[in-house]
């Protein structure tokens, strides 16, 4: 039990910025296009209106799921006489919130390198899920390029 408390205290003391994700994106030509694309992604995800839009979608999703579950329960009550509301709609909302705060909210840096022109630029403020996706797909692409 004491070990778990020490582990929990250690995790709480670690700054989330220390766990920021970094990835390398190696390209061959089209450097300015790729840098502009990642810069625009950064501007979209760091805008306050984006956070407001996500909040509105979460609230509307919860309301529509609750209404749908209520209608289904009412229909079941009319048909069988036994209605069950259930809380399944809340589970998906919690799961979506965990994914949002775990992969979209934390931001990291992607390092873009053009091999043909020897250009480099780092773009920070990119959500972790995009860094992970871009980094993994670029590593797979680079593996095929190196094989050929």
Coordinates of C-alpha atoms in Angstrom, one line a residue:
X1 CA 0.0 0.0 0.0
X2 CA 2.8 2.4 0.9
X3 CA 4.5 1.7 -2.5
X4 CA 1.3 2.6 -4.3
X5 CA 1.0 5.9 -2.4
X6 CA 4.6 6.7 -3.3
X7 CA 4.0 5.9 -7.0
X8 CA 0.9 8.0 -7.0
X9 CA 2.7 10.9 -5.4
X10 CA 5.5 10.6 -7.9
X11 CA 3.1 10.6 -10.9
X12 CA 1.3 13.7 -9.5
X13 CA 4.6 15.5 -9.1
X14 CA 5.6 15.0 -12.7
X15 CA 4.8 17.9 -15.0
X16 CA 2.7 17.0 -18.0
X17 CA 5.1 19.1 -20.1
X18 CA 7.9 16.6 -19.2
X19 CA 5.8 13.9 -20.9
X20 CA 5.2 15.8 -24.1
X21 CA 5.5 13.8 -27.2
X22 CA 8.2 14.5 -29.9
X23 CA 8.4 12.9 -33.3
X24 CA 10.5 13.2 -36.4
X25 CA 8.9 13.7 -39.8
X26 CA 11.4 13.1 -42.6
X27 CA 10.4 14.1 -46.1
X28 CA 12.1 14.5 -49.6
X29 CA 10.8 17.7 -51.1
X30 CA 7.7 19.8 -50.4
X31 CA 9.2 21.2 -47.1
X32 CA 7.2 24.4 -47.0
X33 CA 3.9 22.6 -47.8
X34 CA 4.4 20.2 -44.9
X35 CA 5.5 22.9 -42.5
X36 CA 2.5 25.1 -43.4
X37 CA 0.1 22.1 -43.0
X38 CA 1.4 21.4 -39.5
X39 CA 1.4 25.1 -38.6
X40 CA -2.2 25.4 -39.6
X41 CA -3.1 22.3 -37.6
X42 CA -1.4 23.9 -34.6
X43 CA -3.4 27.1 -35.1
X44 CA -6.7 25.1 -35.3
X45 CA -6.1 23.0 -32.2
X46 CA -4.8 25.9 -30.1
X47 CA -7.7 28.2 -30.8
X48 CA -10.1 28.9 -27.9
X49 CA -13.1 28.6 -30.2
X50 CA -12.1 25.0 -30.9
X51 CA -12.2 24.1 -27.2
X52 CA -15.7 25.7 -27.0
X53 CA -16.8 23.7 -30.0
X54 CA -15.6 20.5 -28.5
X55 CA -17.4 21.3 -25.3
X56 CA -20.6 22.0 -27.2
X57 CA -20.4 18.7 -29.1
X58 CA -19.9 16.8 -25.8
X59 CA -22.9 18.4 -24.2
X60 CA -25.1 17.9 -27.3
X61 CA -23.9 14.3 -27.5
X62 CA -24.8 13.6 -23.9
X63 CA -28.2 15.2 -24.3
X64 CA -29.0 13.3 -27.5
X65 CA -27.7 10.0 -26.0
X66 CA -29.9 10.6 -22.9
X67 CA -32.9 11.4 -25.0
X68 CA -32.4 8.4 -27.2
X69 CA -32.0 6.1 -24.2
X70 CA -35.1 7.6 -22.6
X71 CA -37.1 7.0 -25.8
X72 CA -35.9 3.4 -26.0
X73 CA -36.8 2.9 -22.4
X74 CA -40.2 4.4 -22.8
X75 CA -40.9 2.2 -25.9
X76 CA -39.7 -0.9 -23.9
X77 CA -42.0 0.1 -21.0
X78 CA -45.0 0.3 -23.4
X79 CA -44.2 -3.0 -25.0
X80 CA -43.2 -5.1 -22.0
X81 CA -44.1 -3.2 -18.9
X82 CA -40.5 -3.2 -17.7
X83 CA -38.4 -0.2 -18.4
X84 CA -34.7 0.1 -17.8
X85 CA -32.9 3.4 -18.2
X86 CA -29.3 2.2 -17.8
X87 CA -26.2 4.3 -17.8
X88 CA -24.5 3.0 -20.9
X89 CA -24.7 6.4 -22.6
X90 CA -22.6 7.8 -19.8
X91 CA -19.8 5.3 -20.3
X92 CA -19.1 6.4 -23.9
X93 CA -19.1 10.0 -22.8
X94 CA -16.5 9.3 -20.1
X95 CA -14.4 7.2 -22.6
X96 CA -14.5 10.1 -25.1
X97 CA -13.5 12.6 -22.4
X98 CA -10.6 10.4 -21.4
X99 CA -9.4 10.2 -25.0
X100 CA -9.8 13.9 -25.5
X101 CA -7.8 14.9 -22.3
X102 CA -5.3 12.1 -22.9
X103 CA -4.5 12.6 -26.6
X104 CA -5.9 15.9 -27.9
X105 CA -5.3 18.2 -25.0
X106 CA -1.6 17.5 -24.5
X107 CA 0.6 19.1 -27.1
X108 CA 4.0 18.2 -28.4
X109 CA 6.5 19.0 -31.1
X110 CA 7.1 17.5 -34.5
X111 CA 10.5 17.9 -36.1
X112 CA 10.3 18.2 -39.9
X113 CA 13.4 17.4 -41.9
X114 CA 13.8 17.6 -45.7
X115 CA 16.5 15.2 -46.8
X116 CA 16.8 16.6 -50.3
X117 CA 17.3 20.2 -49.3
X118 CA 18.7 19.7 -45.8
X119 CA 16.1 22.0 -44.2
X120 CA 14.8 21.6 -40.7
X121 CA 12.0 23.2 -38.7
X122 CA 10.3 22.2 -35.4
X123 CA 6.5 22.9 -35.1
X124 CA 5.3 22.9 -31.5
X125 CA 1.7 22.8 -30.2
X126 CA 0.5 19.8 -32.2
X127 CA -1.8 17.4 -30.4
X128 CA -0.2 14.1 -29.3
X129 CA -2.5 11.9 -31.3
X130 CA -1.5 13.7 -34.5
X131 CA 2.2 13.5 -33.6
X132 CA 1.8 9.8 -32.9
X133 CA 0.0 9.2 -36.2
X134 CA 2.3 11.2 -38.3
X135 CA 5.4 9.8 -36.7
X136 CA 4.4 6.2 -37.0
X137 CA 3.3 6.4 -40.6
X138 CA 6.4 8.4 -41.5
X139 CA 8.6 5.7 -39.9
X140 CA 6.8 3.0 -41.9
X141 CA 7.3 5.1 -45.0
X142 CA 11.0 5.6 -44.2
X143 CA 11.5 1.9 -43.7
X144 CA 10.1 1.1 -47.1
X145 CA 12.3 3.9 -48.7
X146 CA 15.4 2.5 -46.9
X147 CA 14.6 -1.0 -48.2
X148 CA 14.4 0.1 -51.8

